[in-house]
Short mmCIF file of C-alpha atoms in Angstrom, two decimals:
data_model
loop_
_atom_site.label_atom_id
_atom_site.label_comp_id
_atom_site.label_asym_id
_atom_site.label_seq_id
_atom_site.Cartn_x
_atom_site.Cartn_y
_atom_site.Cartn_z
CA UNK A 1 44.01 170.99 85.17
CA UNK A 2 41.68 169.57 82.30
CA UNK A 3 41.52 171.72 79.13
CA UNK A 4 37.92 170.58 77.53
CA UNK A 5 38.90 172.82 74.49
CA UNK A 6 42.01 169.86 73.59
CA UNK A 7 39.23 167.31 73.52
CA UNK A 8 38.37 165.43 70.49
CA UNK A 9 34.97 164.34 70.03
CA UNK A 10 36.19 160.60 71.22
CA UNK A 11 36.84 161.63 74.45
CA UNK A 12 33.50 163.43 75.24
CA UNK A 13 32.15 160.18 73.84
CA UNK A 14 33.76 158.42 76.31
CA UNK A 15 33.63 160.66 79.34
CA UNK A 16 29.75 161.06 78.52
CA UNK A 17 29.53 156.76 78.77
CA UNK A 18 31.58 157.12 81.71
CA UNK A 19 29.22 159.46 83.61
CA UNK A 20 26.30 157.73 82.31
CA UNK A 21 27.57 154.30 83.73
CA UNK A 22 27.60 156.26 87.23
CA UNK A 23 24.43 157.96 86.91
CA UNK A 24 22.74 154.17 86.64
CA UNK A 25 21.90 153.52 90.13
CA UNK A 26 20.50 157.32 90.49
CA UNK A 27 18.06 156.00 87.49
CA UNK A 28 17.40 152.97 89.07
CA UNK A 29 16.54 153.90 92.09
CA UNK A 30 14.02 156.90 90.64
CA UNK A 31 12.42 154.74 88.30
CA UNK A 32 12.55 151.21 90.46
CA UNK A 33 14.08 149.61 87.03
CA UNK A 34 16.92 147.56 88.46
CA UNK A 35 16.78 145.16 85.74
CA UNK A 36 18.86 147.98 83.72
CA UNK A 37 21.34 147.91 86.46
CA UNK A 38 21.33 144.22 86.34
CA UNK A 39 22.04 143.83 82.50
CA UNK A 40 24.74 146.91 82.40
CA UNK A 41 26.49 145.21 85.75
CA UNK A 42 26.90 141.91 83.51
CA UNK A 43 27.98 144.53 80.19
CA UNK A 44 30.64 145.98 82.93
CA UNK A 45 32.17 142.51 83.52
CA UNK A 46 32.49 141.31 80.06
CA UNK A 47 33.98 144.83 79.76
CA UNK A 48 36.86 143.70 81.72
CA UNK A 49 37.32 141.02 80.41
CA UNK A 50 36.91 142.06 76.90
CA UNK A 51 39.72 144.80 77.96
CA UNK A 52 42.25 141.99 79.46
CA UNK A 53 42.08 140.02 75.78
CA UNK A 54 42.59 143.71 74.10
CA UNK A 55 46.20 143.87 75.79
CA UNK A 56 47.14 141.16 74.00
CA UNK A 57 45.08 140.87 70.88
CA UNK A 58 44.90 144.81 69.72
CA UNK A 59 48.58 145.86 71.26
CA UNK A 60 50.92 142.24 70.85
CA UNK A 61 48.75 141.28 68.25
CA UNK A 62 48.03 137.54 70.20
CA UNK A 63 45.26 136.16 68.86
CA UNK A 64 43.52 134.05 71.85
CA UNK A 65 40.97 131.91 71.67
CA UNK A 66 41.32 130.45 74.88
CA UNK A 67 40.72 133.67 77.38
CA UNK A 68 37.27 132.58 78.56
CA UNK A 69 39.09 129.67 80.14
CA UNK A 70 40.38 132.51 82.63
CA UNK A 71 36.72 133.89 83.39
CA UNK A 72 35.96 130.24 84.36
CA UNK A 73 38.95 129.70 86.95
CA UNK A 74 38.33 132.96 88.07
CA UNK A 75 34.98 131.97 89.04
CA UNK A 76 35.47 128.74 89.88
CA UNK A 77 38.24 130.09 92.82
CA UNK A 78 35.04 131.91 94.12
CA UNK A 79 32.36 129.59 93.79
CA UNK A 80 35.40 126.58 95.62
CA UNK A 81 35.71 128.97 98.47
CA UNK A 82 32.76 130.34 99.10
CA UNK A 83 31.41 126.45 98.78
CA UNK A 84 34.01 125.44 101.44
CA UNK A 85 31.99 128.67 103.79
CA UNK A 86 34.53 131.34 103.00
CA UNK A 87 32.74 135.10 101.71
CA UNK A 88 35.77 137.27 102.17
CA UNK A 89 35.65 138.87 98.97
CA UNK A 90 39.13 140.17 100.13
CA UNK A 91 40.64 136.92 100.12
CA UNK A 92 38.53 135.51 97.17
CA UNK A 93 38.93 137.79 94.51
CA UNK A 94 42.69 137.72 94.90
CA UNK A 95 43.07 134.10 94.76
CA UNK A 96 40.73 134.57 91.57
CA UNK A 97 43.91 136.73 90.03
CA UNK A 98 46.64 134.34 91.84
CA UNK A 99 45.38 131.25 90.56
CA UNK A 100 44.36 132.84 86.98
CA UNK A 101 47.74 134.50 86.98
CA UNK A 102 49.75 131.50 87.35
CA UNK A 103 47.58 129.41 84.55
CA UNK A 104 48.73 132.49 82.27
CA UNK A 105 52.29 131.89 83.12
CA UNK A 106 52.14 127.86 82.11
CA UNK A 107 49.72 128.56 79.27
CA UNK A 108 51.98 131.41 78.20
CA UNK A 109 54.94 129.94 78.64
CA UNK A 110 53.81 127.14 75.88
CA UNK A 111 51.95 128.68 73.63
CA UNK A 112 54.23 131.97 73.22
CA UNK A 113 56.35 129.75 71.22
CA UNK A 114 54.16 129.53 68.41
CA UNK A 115 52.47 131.83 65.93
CA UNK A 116 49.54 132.60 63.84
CA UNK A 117 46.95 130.20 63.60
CA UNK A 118 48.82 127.75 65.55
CA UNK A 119 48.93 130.17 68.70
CA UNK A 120 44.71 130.45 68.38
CA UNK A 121 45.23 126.72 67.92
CA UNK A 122 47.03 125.91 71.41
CA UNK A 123 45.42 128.25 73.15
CA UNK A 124 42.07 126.69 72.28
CA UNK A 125 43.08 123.46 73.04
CA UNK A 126 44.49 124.52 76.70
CA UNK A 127 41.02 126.57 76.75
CA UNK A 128 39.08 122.46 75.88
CA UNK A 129 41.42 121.17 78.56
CA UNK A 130 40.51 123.00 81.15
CA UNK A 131 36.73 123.06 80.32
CA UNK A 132 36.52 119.50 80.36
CA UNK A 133 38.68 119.67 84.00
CA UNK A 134 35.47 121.51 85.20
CA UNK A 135 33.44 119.34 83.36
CA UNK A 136 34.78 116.11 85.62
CA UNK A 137 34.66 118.00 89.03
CA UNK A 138 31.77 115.82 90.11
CA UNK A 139 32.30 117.26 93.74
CA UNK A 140 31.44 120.73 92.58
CA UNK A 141 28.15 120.21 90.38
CA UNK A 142 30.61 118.92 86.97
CA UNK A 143 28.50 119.86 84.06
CA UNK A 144 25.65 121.01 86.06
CA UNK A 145 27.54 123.60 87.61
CA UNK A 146 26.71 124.88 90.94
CA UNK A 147 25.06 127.87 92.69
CA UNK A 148 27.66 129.95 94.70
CA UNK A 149 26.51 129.62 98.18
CA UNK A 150 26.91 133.16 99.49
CA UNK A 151 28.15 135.98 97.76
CA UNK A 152 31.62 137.74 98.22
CA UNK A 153 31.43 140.44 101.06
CA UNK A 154 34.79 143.22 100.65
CA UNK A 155 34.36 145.04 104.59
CA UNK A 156 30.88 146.73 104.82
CA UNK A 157 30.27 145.49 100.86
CA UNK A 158 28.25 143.01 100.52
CA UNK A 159 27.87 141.79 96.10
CA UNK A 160 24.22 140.71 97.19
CA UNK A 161 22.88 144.11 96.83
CA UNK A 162 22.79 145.27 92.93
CA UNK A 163 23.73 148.62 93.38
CA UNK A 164 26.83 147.63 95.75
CA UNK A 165 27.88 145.08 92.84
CA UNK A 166 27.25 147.26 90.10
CA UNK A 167 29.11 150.17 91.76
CA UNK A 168 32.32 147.57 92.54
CA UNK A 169 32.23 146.37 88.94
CA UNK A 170 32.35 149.60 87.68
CA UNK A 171 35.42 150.90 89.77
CA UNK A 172 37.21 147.65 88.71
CA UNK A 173 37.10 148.89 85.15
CA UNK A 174 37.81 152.03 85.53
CA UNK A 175 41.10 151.16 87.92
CA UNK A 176 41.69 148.66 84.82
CA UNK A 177 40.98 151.38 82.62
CA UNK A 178 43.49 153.50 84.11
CA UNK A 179 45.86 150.91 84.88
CA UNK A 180 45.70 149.90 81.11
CA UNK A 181 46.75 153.18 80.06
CA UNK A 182 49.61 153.53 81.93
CA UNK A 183 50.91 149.63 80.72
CA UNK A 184 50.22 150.70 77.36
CA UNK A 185 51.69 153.98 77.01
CA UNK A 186 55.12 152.69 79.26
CA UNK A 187 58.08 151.53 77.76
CA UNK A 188 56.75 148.08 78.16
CA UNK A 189 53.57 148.47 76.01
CA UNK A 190 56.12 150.34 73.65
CA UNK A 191 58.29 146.98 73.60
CA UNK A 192 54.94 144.73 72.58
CA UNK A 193 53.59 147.35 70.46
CA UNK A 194 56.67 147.38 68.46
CA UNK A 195 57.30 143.16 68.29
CA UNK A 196 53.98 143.26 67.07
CA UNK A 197 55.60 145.18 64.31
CA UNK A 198 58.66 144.11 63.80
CA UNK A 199 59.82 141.56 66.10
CA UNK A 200 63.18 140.75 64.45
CA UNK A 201 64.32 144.76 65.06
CA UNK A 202 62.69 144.39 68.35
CA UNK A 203 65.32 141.83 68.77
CA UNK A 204 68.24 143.00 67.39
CA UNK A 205 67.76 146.24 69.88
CA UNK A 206 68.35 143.78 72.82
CA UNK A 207 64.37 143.56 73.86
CA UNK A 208 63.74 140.25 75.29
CA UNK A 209 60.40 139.92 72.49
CA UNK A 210 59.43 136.72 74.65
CA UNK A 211 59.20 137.44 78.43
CA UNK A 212 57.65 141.07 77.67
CA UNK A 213 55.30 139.09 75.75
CA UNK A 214 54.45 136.45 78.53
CA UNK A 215 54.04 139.26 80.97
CA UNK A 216 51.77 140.68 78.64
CA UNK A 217 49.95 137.28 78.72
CA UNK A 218 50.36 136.82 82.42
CA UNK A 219 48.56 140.29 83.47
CA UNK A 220 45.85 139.52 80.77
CA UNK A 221 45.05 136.35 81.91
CA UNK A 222 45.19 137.69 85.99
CA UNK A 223 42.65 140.77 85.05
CA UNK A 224 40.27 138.18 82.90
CA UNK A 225 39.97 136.10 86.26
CA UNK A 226 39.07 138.95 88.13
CA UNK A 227 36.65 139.32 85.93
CA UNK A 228 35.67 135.96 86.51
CA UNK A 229 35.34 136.51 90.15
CA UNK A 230 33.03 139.85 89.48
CA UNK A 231 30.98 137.08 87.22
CA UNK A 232 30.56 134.13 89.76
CA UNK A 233 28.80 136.81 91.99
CA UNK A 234 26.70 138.33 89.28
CA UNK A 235 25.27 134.90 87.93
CA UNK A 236 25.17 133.39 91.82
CA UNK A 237 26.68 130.55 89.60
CA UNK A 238 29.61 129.17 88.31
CA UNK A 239 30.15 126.24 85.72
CA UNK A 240 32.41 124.85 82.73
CA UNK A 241 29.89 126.60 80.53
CA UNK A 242 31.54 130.23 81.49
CA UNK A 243 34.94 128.28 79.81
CA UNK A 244 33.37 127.51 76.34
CA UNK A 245 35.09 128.32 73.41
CA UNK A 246 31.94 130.32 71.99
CA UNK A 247 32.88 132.77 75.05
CA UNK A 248 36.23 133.64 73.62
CA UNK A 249 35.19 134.16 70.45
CA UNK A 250 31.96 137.08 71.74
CA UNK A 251 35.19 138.59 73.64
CA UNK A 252 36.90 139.15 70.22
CA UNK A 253 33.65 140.87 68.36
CA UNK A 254 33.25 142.73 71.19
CA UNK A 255 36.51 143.87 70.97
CA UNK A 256 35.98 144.56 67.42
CA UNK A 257 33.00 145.68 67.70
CA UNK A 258 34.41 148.83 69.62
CA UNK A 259 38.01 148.87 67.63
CA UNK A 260 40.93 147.18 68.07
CA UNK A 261 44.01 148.97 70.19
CA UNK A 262 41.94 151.31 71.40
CA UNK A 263 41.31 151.97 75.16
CA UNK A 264 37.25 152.34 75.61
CA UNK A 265 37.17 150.22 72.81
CA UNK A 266 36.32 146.85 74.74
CA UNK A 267 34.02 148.76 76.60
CA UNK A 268 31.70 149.90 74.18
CA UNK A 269 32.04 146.90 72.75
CA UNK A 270 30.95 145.07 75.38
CA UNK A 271 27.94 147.56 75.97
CA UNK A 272 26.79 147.02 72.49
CA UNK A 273 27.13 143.38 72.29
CA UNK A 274 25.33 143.00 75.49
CA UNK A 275 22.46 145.31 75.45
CA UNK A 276 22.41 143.85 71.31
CA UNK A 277 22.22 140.29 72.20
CA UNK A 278 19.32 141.39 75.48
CA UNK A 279 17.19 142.86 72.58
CA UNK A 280 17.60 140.48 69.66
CA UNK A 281 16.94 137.79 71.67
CA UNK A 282 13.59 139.00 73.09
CA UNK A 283 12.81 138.64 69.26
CA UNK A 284 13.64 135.19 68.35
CA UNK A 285 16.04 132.71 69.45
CA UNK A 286 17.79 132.69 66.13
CA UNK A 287 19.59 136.49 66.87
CA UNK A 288 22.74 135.59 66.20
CA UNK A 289 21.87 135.45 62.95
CA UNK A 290 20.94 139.01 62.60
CA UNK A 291 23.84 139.77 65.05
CA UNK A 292 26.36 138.22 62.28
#
């Protein structure tokens, strides 16, 4: 049983965002305003995204500038199938993770043998590589992009309908949510947390600093294509544009924006930046530099 009385004022923060984030579609559908369901559905995505980069950059201290190249595969394994005529969001979204997953595992594998600035380095050069891939896929729109065909359907769920979408998005993150917690707090997020440290005494205990580390990279990168997936379906488009370096770097000051190794951080983070950016930009086109 919950006792309210432990809580510190955090956590009501973040269990009041929580039940506000569910009580969106009740206000949308009283006031007819979908356009706020619209905006906070795209918020919820970059959310978790913004949440797969925070596993490595706030806990194993992996500075990536590379991650949005996992939103774009992500999306791009949606927009291919449902191009070729297949919908089933049950099949798509899970080849969004595969095929995400197992770029992780050969980007990892590299670029987990560097550190520093030449880590951000690789991984924004792997990020440029695969950008420009989706560039030259003349077959599927190149830099044009293309329009996803039909939407992802999961059973009776269809991702045309806003609400349905927005209600699928938000049980994504909060399954990642929870899911993140338990990584973080188990004796493998105690292993990265502590080569992030000291990786030398991490060694000389008989941790294996690297392949907790690529894991680390490997379920980052698989929860970023999801993401990706959730993304394709919100934009009914996908193109090399959602792999652009500039992407990766609005994932780390949202991320910062909200704080660093904590939990709901990427969240609000990617609520502020979001609703920030929707506001500022109804000013002028210049509102990144009042952003900055």
């Amino acid at each position: 049983m919950l006792d309210f009385r432990s809580w510190s004022a955090r956590e009501y923060i973040n269990a009041a965002l929580i039940a506000g984030l569910a009580l969106v579609p009740v206000y949308a559908a009283a006031t007819g305003n979908t356009f706020v369901m619209t905006l906070l559905t795209r918020a919820l995505i970059y959310a978790i995204a913004a949440l797969s980069l925070n596993l490595i950059l706030g806990y194993a201290g992996l500075v990536s500038f590379g991650h949005a190249m996992f939103i774009g595969i992500g999306a791009y394994a949606v927009g291919i199938m449902a191009f070729h005529g297949n919908a089933n969001g049950f099949l798509q979204l899970p080849m969004a993770v595969l095929v995400s997953g197992f770029l992780a595992l050969v980007v990892g594998a590299l670029s987990l043998r560097t550190r520093g600035v030449y880590f951000i380095m690789i991984t924004l050069a792997f990020a440029q590589m695969v950008y420009f891939a989706g560039v030259g896929l003349e077959y599927y729109g190149a830099d044009d992009g293309m329009p996803l065909k039909r939407r992802s359907t999961l059973g009776p769920i269809s991702l045309t309908d806003r609400t349905q979408l927005y209600l699928v998005c938000l049980s994504v993150l909060l399954l990642a949510l929870a899911g993140m917690a338990r990584i973080v707090n188990s004796r493998f997020g105690m292993v990265i947390r502590g080569a992030k440290s000291n990786e030398t005494r991490m060694l000389a205990l008989g941790f294996p600093v690297f392949r907790y580390r690529l894991t680390a990279f490997v379920i980052s990168g698989a929860l970023c294509g999801l993401a990706g997936g959730l993304m394709a379906n919100q934009a009914a488009f996908v193109s090399p544009a959602m792999m652009n370096w500039v992407q990766s770097g609005d994932l780390i000051v949202m991320i910062v924006i909200g704080g660093i190794r904590s939990l709901m951080g990427p969240v609000h983070g990617a609520l502020a930046f979001i609703v920030l950016e929707h506001v500022l930009s109804s000013w002028t086109e210049n509102w990144q530099l009042i952003f900055g």
